[in-house]
Coordinates of N, CA and C in Angstrom, one line a residue:
M113 N 0.8 -1.2 0.0 CA 0.0 0.0 0.0 C 0.9 1.2 0.0
I114 N 0.5 2.2 -0.9 CA 1.3 3.4 -0.9 C 0.9 4.3 0.2
P115 N 1.8 4.8 1.0 CA 1.5 5.7 2.1 C 0.9 7.0 1.6
V116 N -0.1 7.5 2.4 CA -0.8 8.7 2.0 C 0.0 9.9 2.7
R117 N 0.5 10.8 1.9 CA 1.2 12.0 2.4 C 0.2 13.0 2.8
P118 N 0.5 13.8 3.9 CA -0.5 14.8 4.3 C -0.5 15.9 3.3
G119 N -1.7 16.5 3.1 CA -1.8 17.7 2.3 C -1.1 18.9 2.9
P120 N -0.8 19.9 2.1 CA -0.1 21.1 2.5 C -0.7 21.8 3.7
D121 N -2.0 21.8 3.8 CA -2.7 22.5 4.9 C -2.9 21.6 6.1
Q122 N -2.6 20.4 6.0 CA -2.8 19.5 7.2 C -1.9 19.9 8.3
I123 N -2.4 19.8 9.5 CA -1.6 20.2 10.7 C -1.1 19.0 11.4
V124 N 0.2 19.0 11.7 CA 0.9 17.9 12.3 C 1.7 18.3 13.4
H125 N 2.2 17.4 14.3 CA 3.0 17.7 15.4 C 4.5 17.9 14.9
L126 N 5.1 19.0 15.4 CA 6.5 19.2 15.1 C 7.4 18.2 15.9
V127 N 8.5 17.9 15.3 CA 9.5 17.0 16.0 C 10.8 17.8 16.1
E128 N 11.7 17.4 16.9 CA 12.9 18.1 17.3 C 13.7 18.5 16.1
A129 N 13.8 17.5 15.1 CA 14.6 17.8 13.9 C 14.1 18.9 13.1
E130 N 12.9 19.4 13.3 CA 12.3 20.4 12.5 C 12.3 21.8 13.2
L131 N 13.0 21.9 14.3 CA 13.0 23.2 15.1 C 13.5 24.3 14.3
E132 N 14.6 24.1 13.5 CA 15.2 25.2 12.8 C 14.3 25.7 11.7
D133 N 13.6 24.8 11.0 CA 12.7 25.2 10.0 C 11.5 26.0 10.6
A134 N 11.0 25.5 11.7 CA 9.9 26.2 12.4 C 10.3 27.6 12.8
A135 N 11.5 27.7 13.4 CA 12.0 29.0 13.8 C 12.1 29.9 12.6
A136 N 12.5 29.4 11.5 CA 12.7 30.2 10.3 C 11.3 30.8 9.9
V137 N 10.3 29.9 9.9 CA 8.9 30.4 9.6 C 8.5 31.5 10.5
L138 N 8.7 31.3 11.8 CA 8.2 32.4 12.7 C 9.1 33.6 12.6
A139 N 10.3 33.5 12.3 CA 11.2 34.7 12.2 C 10.7 35.5 11.0
V140 N 10.3 34.9 9.9 CA 9.7 35.6 8.8 C 8.4 36.2 9.1
A141 N 7.5 35.4 9.8 CA 6.2 35.8 10.1 C 6.1 37.0 11.0
F142 N 7.1 37.1 11.9 CA 7.2 38.1 13.0 C 8.2 39.2 12.7
H143 N 8.7 39.2 11.4 CA 9.8 40.2 11.1 C 9.3 41.6 11.4
D144 N 8.1 42.0 11.1 CA 7.6 43.4 11.2 C 6.6 43.5 12.4
Y145 N 6.6 42.5 13.3 CA 5.7 42.6 14.4 C 6.1 43.6 15.4
A146 N 5.2 44.4 15.9 CA 5.5 45.6 16.7 C 6.2 45.1 18.0
W147 N 5.8 44.1 18.6 CA 6.4 43.6 19.9 C 7.8 43.2 19.7
T148 N 8.1 42.3 18.7 CA 9.5 41.9 18.5 C 10.4 43.0 18.1
R149 N 9.9 44.0 17.4 CA 10.7 45.2 17.0 C 11.0 46.0 18.2
W150 N 10.1 45.9 19.2 CA 10.3 46.7 20.5 C 11.3 46.1 21.4
V151 N 11.3 44.7 21.5 CA 12.1 44.1 22.5 C 13.4 43.5 22.0
I152 N 13.7 43.5 20.7 CA 14.9 43.0 20.1 C 15.7 44.1 19.5
P153 N 17.0 44.2 19.8 CA 17.8 45.3 19.2 C 17.8 45.2 17.6
E154 N 18.0 46.4 17.0 CA 18.0 46.5 15.6 C 19.3 45.8 15.0
D155 N 20.4 45.9 15.8 CA 21.6 45.2 15.3 C 21.5 43.7 15.3
G156 N 21.5 43.2 14.0 CA 21.3 41.7 13.9 C 19.9 41.3 14.2
Y157 N 18.9 42.1 14.0 CA 17.5 41.8 14.4 C 17.0 40.5 13.8
G158 N 17.2 40.2 12.5 CA 16.7 39.0 11.9 C 17.3 37.8 12.5
K159 N 18.6 37.8 12.7 CA 19.3 36.6 13.3 C 18.9 36.4 14.7
R160 N 18.8 37.5 15.5 CA 18.4 37.4 16.9 C 17.0 36.9 17.0
L161 N 16.1 37.3 16.2 CA 14.7 36.9 16.2 C 14.6 35.4 15.9
R162 N 15.3 34.9 14.9 CA 15.3 33.5 14.6 C 15.9 32.7 15.7
Q163 N 16.9 33.1 16.3 CA 17.5 32.3 17.4 C 16.6 32.3 18.6
L164 N 15.9 33.4 18.9 CA 15.0 33.5 20.0 C 13.8 32.5 19.7
Q165 N 13.3 32.6 18.5 CA 12.2 31.7 18.2 C 12.6 30.2 18.4
R166 N 13.8 29.9 18.0 CA 14.4 28.5 18.2 C 14.4 28.1 19.6
L167 N 14.8 29.0 20.5 CA 14.9 28.7 21.9 C 13.5 28.6 22.5
Y168 N 12.6 29.5 22.2 CA 11.2 29.4 22.7 C 10.5 28.1 22.2
L169 N 10.7 27.8 20.9 CA 10.1 26.6 20.4 C 10.6 25.3 21.0
A170 N 11.9 25.3 21.3 CA 12.5 24.1 21.9 C 11.9 23.9 23.3
H171 N 11.7 25.0 24.0 CA 11.1 24.9 25.4 C 9.7 24.5 25.3
A172 N 8.9 25.0 24.3 CA 7.5 24.6 24.1 C 7.4 23.1 23.7
L173 N 8.3 22.7 22.8 CA 8.3 21.3 22.4 C 8.6 20.4 23.5
G174 N 9.5 20.8 24.4 CA 9.9 19.9 25.5 C 8.8 19.8 26.6
H175 N 8.0 20.9 26.8 CA 7.1 21.0 27.9 C 5.6 21.2 27.5
G176 N 5.4 21.5 26.3 CA 4.0 21.8 25.8 C 3.7 21.1 24.5
S177 N 3.4 21.9 23.5 CA 3.0 21.4 22.2 C 3.3 22.4 21.1
V178 N 3.9 21.9 20.0 CA 4.2 22.7 18.9 C 3.6 22.0 17.6
L179 N 2.8 22.7 16.9 CA 2.2 22.1 15.7 C 2.6 23.0 14.5
R180 N 2.5 22.4 13.3 CA 2.9 23.1 12.1 C 2.0 22.6 10.9
T181 N 1.9 23.4 9.9 CA 1.2 22.9 8.7 C 2.2 21.9 8.0
A182 N 1.7 21.0 7.2 CA 2.6 20.0 6.5 C 3.6 20.7 5.6
D183 N 3.2 21.8 5.0 CA 4.1 22.5 4.1 C 5.0 23.6 4.8
F184 N 5.0 23.6 6.1 CA 5.8 24.6 6.9 C 5.4 26.0 6.5
S185 N 4.2 26.3 6.3 CA 3.8 27.7 6.1 C 3.2 28.3 7.4
G186 N 3.0 27.5 8.4 CA 2.5 28.1 9.7 C 2.9 27.2 10.9
V187 N 3.0 27.8 12.0 CA 3.4 27.2 13.3 C 2.6 27.7 14.4
V188 N 2.3 26.9 15.4 CA 1.7 27.3 16.6 C 2.3 26.6 17.8
A189 N 2.5 27.3 18.9 CA 3.1 26.7 20.1 C 2.3 27.1 21.3
L190 N 2.2 26.1 22.2 CA 1.5 26.3 23.5 C 2.2 25.7 24.6
L191 N 2.0 26.3 25.8 CA 2.7 25.8 27.0 C 1.7 25.7 28.2
P192 N 1.8 24.7 29.0 CA 1.1 24.7 30.3 C 1.7 25.8 31.2
V193 N 0.8 26.4 32.0 CA 1.3 27.4 32.9 C 2.3 26.8 33.9
A194 N 2.1 25.5 34.2 CA 3.0 24.8 35.2 C 4.3 24.4 34.6
A195 N 4.6 24.7 33.3 CA 5.8 24.3 32.7 C 7.0 24.9 33.5
P196 N 8.1 24.2 33.6 CA 9.3 24.7 34.3 C 9.9 25.9 33.5
E197 N 10.6 26.7 34.2 CA 11.3 27.8 33.5 C 12.4 27.3 32.7
P198 N 12.9 28.1 31.7 CA 14.0 27.6 30.9 C 15.2 27.4 31.8
A199 N 16.1 26.5 31.3 CA 17.3 26.2 32.0 C 18.1 27.4 32.1
P200 N 19.0 27.6 33.2 CA 19.8 28.8 33.4 C 20.6 29.2 32.1
E201 N 21.2 28.2 31.4 CA 22.0 28.5 30.3 C 21.1 29.0 29.1
V202 N 19.9 28.5 29.0 CA 19.0 29.0 28.0 C 18.5 30.4 28.3
Y203 N 18.2 30.7 29.6 CA 17.8 32.0 30.0 C 18.9 33.0 29.7
E204 N 20.2 32.6 30.0 CA 21.3 33.5 29.7 C 21.4 33.8 28.2
R205 N 21.1 32.8 27.4 CA 21.1 33.1 26.0 C 20.0 34.0 25.6
I206 N 18.9 33.9 26.2 CA 17.7 34.8 25.9 C 18.1 36.2 26.3
R207 N 18.7 36.3 27.5 CA 19.1 37.7 27.9 C 20.1 38.3 26.9
A208 N 21.0 37.5 26.5 CA 22.0 38.0 25.5 C 21.4 38.5 24.2
L209 N 20.5 37.7 23.7 CA 19.9 38.0 22.5 C 19.0 39.3 22.5
H210 N 18.3 39.5 23.7 CA 17.5 40.7 23.9 C 18.4 41.9 24.2
G211 N 19.6 41.7 24.7 CA 20.6 42.7 24.9 C 20.0 43.8 25.8
D212 N 20.3 45.1 25.4 CA 19.9 46.2 26.3 C 18.4 46.4 26.2
R213 N 17.6 45.6 25.5 CA 16.2 45.8 25.5 C 15.5 44.7 26.3
L214 N 16.2 43.9 27.1 CA 15.6 42.9 27.9 C 14.6 43.5 28.9
G215 N 15.0 44.7 29.4 CA 14.1 45.4 30.4 C 12.7 45.7 29.9
R216 N 12.6 45.7 28.6 CA 11.2 46.1 28.0 C 10.3 44.9 28.1
L217 N 10.8 43.7 28.4 CA 9.9 42.5 28.5 C 9.2 42.6 29.8
G218 N 7.9 42.4 29.8 CA 7.1 42.3 31.0 C 7.1 43.6 31.8
G219 N 7.5 44.7 31.2 CA 7.5 46.0 31.9 C 8.6 46.1 33.0
V220 N 9.6 45.2 32.9 CA 10.7 45.2 33.8 C 11.8 46.1 33.2
E221 N 12.2 47.2 33.9 CA 13.2 48.0 33.3 C 14.6 47.5 33.4
S222 N 14.9 47.0 34.6 CA 16.3 46.5 34.9 C 16.2 45.2 35.7
P223 N 15.9 44.1 35.1 CA 15.8 42.8 35.8 C 17.1 42.4 36.4
E224 N 17.1 41.9 37.7 CA 18.3 41.4 38.3 C 18.6 40.1 37.7
P225 N 19.9 39.7 37.7 CA 20.3 38.4 37.1 C 19.6 37.2 37.6
E226 N 19.2 37.3 38.9 CA 18.5 36.1 39.5 C 17.0 36.1 39.3
L227 N 16.5 37.1 38.6 CA 15.0 37.2 38.4 C 14.5 36.0 37.7
P228 N 13.5 35.3 38.1 CA 13.0 34.2 37.4 C 12.6 34.5 36.0
A229 N 12.8 33.6 35.1 CA 12.5 33.9 33.7 C 11.1 34.2 33.5
A230 N 10.2 33.4 34.1 CA 8.8 33.6 33.9 C 8.3 35.0 34.4
Q231 N 9.0 35.6 35.4 CA 8.7 36.9 35.8 C 9.3 38.0 34.9
A232 N 10.5 37.8 34.4 CA 11.1 38.8 33.6 C 10.6 38.8 32.2
L233 N 10.2 37.6 31.7 CA 10.0 37.5 30.3 C 8.5 37.5 29.9
A234 N 7.6 37.7 30.9 CA 6.2 37.7 30.6 C 5.4 38.5 31.6
A235 N 4.4 39.3 31.1 CA 3.5 39.9 32.0 C 2.4 38.9 32.5
P236 N 1.8 39.1 33.6 CA 0.8 38.1 34.1 C -0.4 38.0 33.1
L237 N -0.7 36.7 32.9 CA -1.8 36.4 32.0 C -3.0 36.1 32.9
P238 N -4.2 36.2 32.3 CA -5.4 35.9 33.1 C -5.4 34.4 33.5
A239 N -6.3 34.1 34.5 CA -6.3 32.7 35.0 C -6.5 31.7 33.9
A240 N -5.6 30.9 33.7 CA -5.6 29.9 32.6 C -4.5 28.9 33.0
D241 N -4.7 27.6 32.5 CA -3.8 26.6 32.8 C -2.8 26.3 31.6
W242 N -3.1 26.9 30.4 CA -2.2 26.9 29.3 C -2.1 28.3 28.7
T243 N -1.0 28.5 28.0 CA -0.9 29.8 27.2 C -0.6 29.4 25.7
L244 N -1.2 30.2 24.9 CA -0.8 30.1 23.4 C 0.4 31.1 23.3
E245 N 1.5 30.5 23.1 CA 2.8 31.3 23.1 C 3.0 32.0 21.8
T246 N 2.7 31.4 20.7 CA 2.9 32.0 19.4 C 2.1 31.3 18.3
V247 N 1.7 32.0 17.3 CA 1.2 31.4 16.1 C 1.6 32.4 15.0
G248 N 2.1 31.8 13.9 CA 2.6 32.6 12.8 C 2.4 31.9 11.5
V249 N 2.0 32.6 10.5 CA 1.8 32.1 9.1 C 2.6 33.0 8.1
L250 N 3.2 32.3 7.2 CA 4.0 33.1 6.2 C 3.0 33.9 5.3
S251 N 3.4 35.1 4.9 CA 2.5 36.0 4.2 C 2.1 35.3 2.9
S252 N 2.9 34.5 2.3 CA 2.6 33.8 1.0 C 1.4 32.8 1.2
A253 N 1.2 32.4 2.4 CA 0.2 31.4 2.7 C -1.1 32.0 3.4
Q254 N -1.1 33.3 3.6 CA -2.2 33.9 4.2 C -3.4 33.9 3.3
G255 N -4.6 34.0 3.9 CA -5.8 33.9 3.1 C -6.4 32.5 2.9
R256 N -5.7 31.5 3.5 CA -6.2 30.2 3.4 C -6.8 29.7 4.7
G257 N -6.9 30.6 5.7 CA -7.5 30.2 7.0 C -6.6 29.4 7.9
L258 N -5.3 29.4 7.6 CA -4.3 28.6 8.3 C -4.2 29.1 9.8
G259 N -4.2 30.4 10.0 CA -4.0 30.9 11.3 C -5.1 30.4 12.3
G260 N -6.4 30.5 11.8 CA -7.5 30.0 12.6 C -7.4 28.5 12.8
R261 N -7.0 27.7 11.8 CA -6.9 26.3 11.9 C -5.8 25.9 12.9
L262 N -4.7 26.6 12.9 CA -3.6 26.4 13.8 C -4.1 26.7 15.2
V263 N -4.8 27.8 15.4 CA -5.3 28.1 16.8 C -6.2 27.0 17.2
D264 N -7.2 26.6 16.4 CA -8.1 25.5 16.8 C -7.4 24.2 17.1
A265 N -6.4 23.9 16.3 CA -5.6 22.6 16.6 C -4.9 22.7 17.9
G266 N -4.3 23.9 18.2 CA -3.6 24.1 19.4 C -4.6 24.0 20.6
L267 N -5.8 24.6 20.5 CA -6.7 24.5 21.6 C -7.2 23.0 21.8
R268 N -7.4 22.3 20.8 CA -7.7 20.9 20.9 C -6.6 20.1 21.6
T269 N -5.4 20.4 21.2 CA -4.3 19.7 21.8 C -4.2 20.0 23.3
A270 N -4.3 21.3 23.7 CA -4.3 21.7 25.1 C -5.4 21.0 25.8
Q271 N -6.6 21.0 25.2 CA -7.8 20.3 25.9 C -7.5 18.8 26.1
A272 N -6.9 18.2 25.1 CA -6.6 16.8 25.3 C -5.6 16.5 26.4
R273 N -4.8 17.5 26.8 CA -3.9 17.4 27.8 C -4.3 18.0 29.1
G274 N -5.7 18.3 29.2 CA -6.3 18.7 30.5 C -6.5 20.1 30.7
A275 N -6.3 21.0 29.6 CA -6.5 22.4 29.8 C -8.0 22.7 29.9
S276 N -8.3 23.7 30.7 CA -9.7 24.2 30.8 C -9.8 25.6 30.3
A277 N -8.7 26.3 30.2 CA -8.6 27.7 29.7 C -7.3 28.0 29.2
V278 N -7.2 28.8 28.1 CA -6.0 29.2 27.5 C -5.9 30.7 27.4
G279 N -4.8 31.3 27.8 CA -4.6 32.7 27.7 C -3.5 33.1 26.7
L280 N -3.5 34.3 26.2 CA -2.5 34.8 25.3 C -2.4 36.3 25.3
E281 N -1.4 36.8 24.7 CA -1.2 38.2 24.5 C -0.8 38.5 23.0
T282 N -1.3 39.6 22.5 CA -0.9 40.1 21.2 C -0.7 41.6 21.1
S283 N 0.2 42.0 20.3 CA 0.4 43.5 20.1 C -0.1 43.9 18.7
D284 N -0.9 43.1 18.1 CA -1.5 43.4 16.8 C -3.0 43.4 16.9
E285 N -3.6 44.6 16.7 CA -5.1 44.6 16.9 C -5.8 43.7 15.9
R286 N -5.2 43.5 14.7 CA -5.8 42.7 13.7 C -6.0 41.2 14.2
N287 N -5.1 40.8 15.1 CA -5.1 39.5 15.6 C -6.3 39.3 16.6
V288 N -6.8 40.3 17.2 CA -7.8 40.2 18.2 C -9.1 39.7 17.6
A289 N -9.4 40.1 16.4 CA -10.6 39.6 15.7 C -10.5 38.1 15.4
L290 N -9.3 37.7 15.0 CA -9.1 36.3 14.7 C -9.3 35.5 16.0
Y291 N -8.7 35.9 17.1 CA -8.8 35.1 18.3 C -10.2 35.1 18.8
R292 N -10.9 36.2 18.6 CA -12.3 36.2 19.1 C -13.2 35.2 18.3
R293 N -12.9 35.0 17.0 CA -13.6 34.0 16.2 C -13.4 32.6 16.7
H294 N -12.4 32.4 17.5 CA -12.0 31.1 18.0 C -12.2 31.0 19.5
G295 N -13.1 31.8 20.1 CA -13.5 31.6 21.5 C -12.8 32.5 22.5
F296 N -11.9 33.3 22.1 CA -11.2 34.2 23.0 C -11.9 35.5 23.3
E297 N -11.7 36.0 24.5 CA -12.3 37.3 24.8 C -11.2 38.2 25.4
V298 N -11.3 39.5 25.1 CA -10.3 40.4 25.6 C -10.6 40.6 27.1
V299 N -9.6 40.4 28.0 CA -9.7 40.7 29.4 C -8.9 41.8 29.9
A300 N -8.0 42.3 29.0 CA -7.2 43.5 29.4 C -6.6 44.1 28.1
H301 N -6.4 45.4 28.2 CA -5.8 46.1 27.1 C -4.9 47.2 27.6
Q302 N -3.6 47.0 27.4 CA -2.6 47.9 28.0 C -2.2 48.9 26.9
R303 N -2.1 50.2 27.2 CA -1.7 51.3 26.3 C -0.5 52.0 26.9
P304 N 0.7 51.4 26.9 CA 1.8 52.1 27.6 C 2.2 53.3 26.8
E305 N 2.9 54.3 27.6 CA 3.4 55.5 27.0 C 4.4 55.2 26.0
C306 N 5.2 54.2 26.2 CA 6.3 53.8 25.3 C 6.0 52.3 24.9
G307 N 6.3 52.0 23.7 CA 6.1 50.6 23.3 C 4.7 50.3 22.7
P308 N 4.6 49.1 22.1 CA 3.3 48.7 21.5 C 2.2 48.4 22.5
Q309 N 1.0 48.5 22.1 CA -0.2 48.1 22.9 C -0.2 46.6 23.1
I310 N -0.8 46.2 24.1 CA -0.9 44.7 24.4 C -2.3 44.4 24.7
W311 N -2.9 43.4 24.0 CA -4.2 42.9 24.3 C -4.0 41.5 24.9
T312 N -4.7 41.3 26.1 CA -4.6 40.0 26.8 C -6.0 39.4 26.6
L313 N -5.9 38.1 26.2 CA -7.2 37.4 25.9 C -7.2 36.0 26.6
R314 N -8.4 35.5 26.8 CA -8.6 34.2 27.4 C -9.7 33.5 26.8
A315 N -9.6 32.2 26.6 CA -10.6 31.3 26.1 C -10.9 30.1 27.0
E316 N -12.1 29.9 27.4 CA -12.4 28.7 28.2 C -12.6 27.6 27.2
I317 N -12.2 26.4 27.6 CA -12.3 25.2 26.8 C -13.4 24.4 27.4
P318 N -14.5 24.2 26.7 CA -15.6 23.4 27.4 C -15.2 21.9 27.5

């Protein structure tokens, strides 16, 4: 019997050997994203962004779930809130890649070296047991509904692993409508004097 290959829009689980490809997809998808532009130095921005995506995806793969489309045009990653912090050497690499903009993460101006990664690298999310860490689709593949399908697949995966609610943050107002179509509701909207706006959303999983 000839094996059936997945169609390009089919969503499958990422494996470790595919981390570099997935990081490349997200680096392209987030190249002009307001938040990454705010927290990553301009010097070597593209390379820094790709390396950070690789680190974050590896952490999500090890402790949560990472999914992709079969043709690598989109990626989504989720983590349980109870996931451990990155290893010290990983956190130090993250600090180095963010450089002098590390303090812009989570509203922390000058984090101490011993500050827990979860505290320094993220603002508090609403009560939820999983977080949607990232979802990105290449511009060449947009218009096919892949972003929504990746979000739905991520929610189903989190539900299968016991999640009752998923939280997320976005700095792109256009994303808010997408997430609302998939069960999320805005629970907070930050308008800082400096830096991009942040919408915080939450979805209950029945």
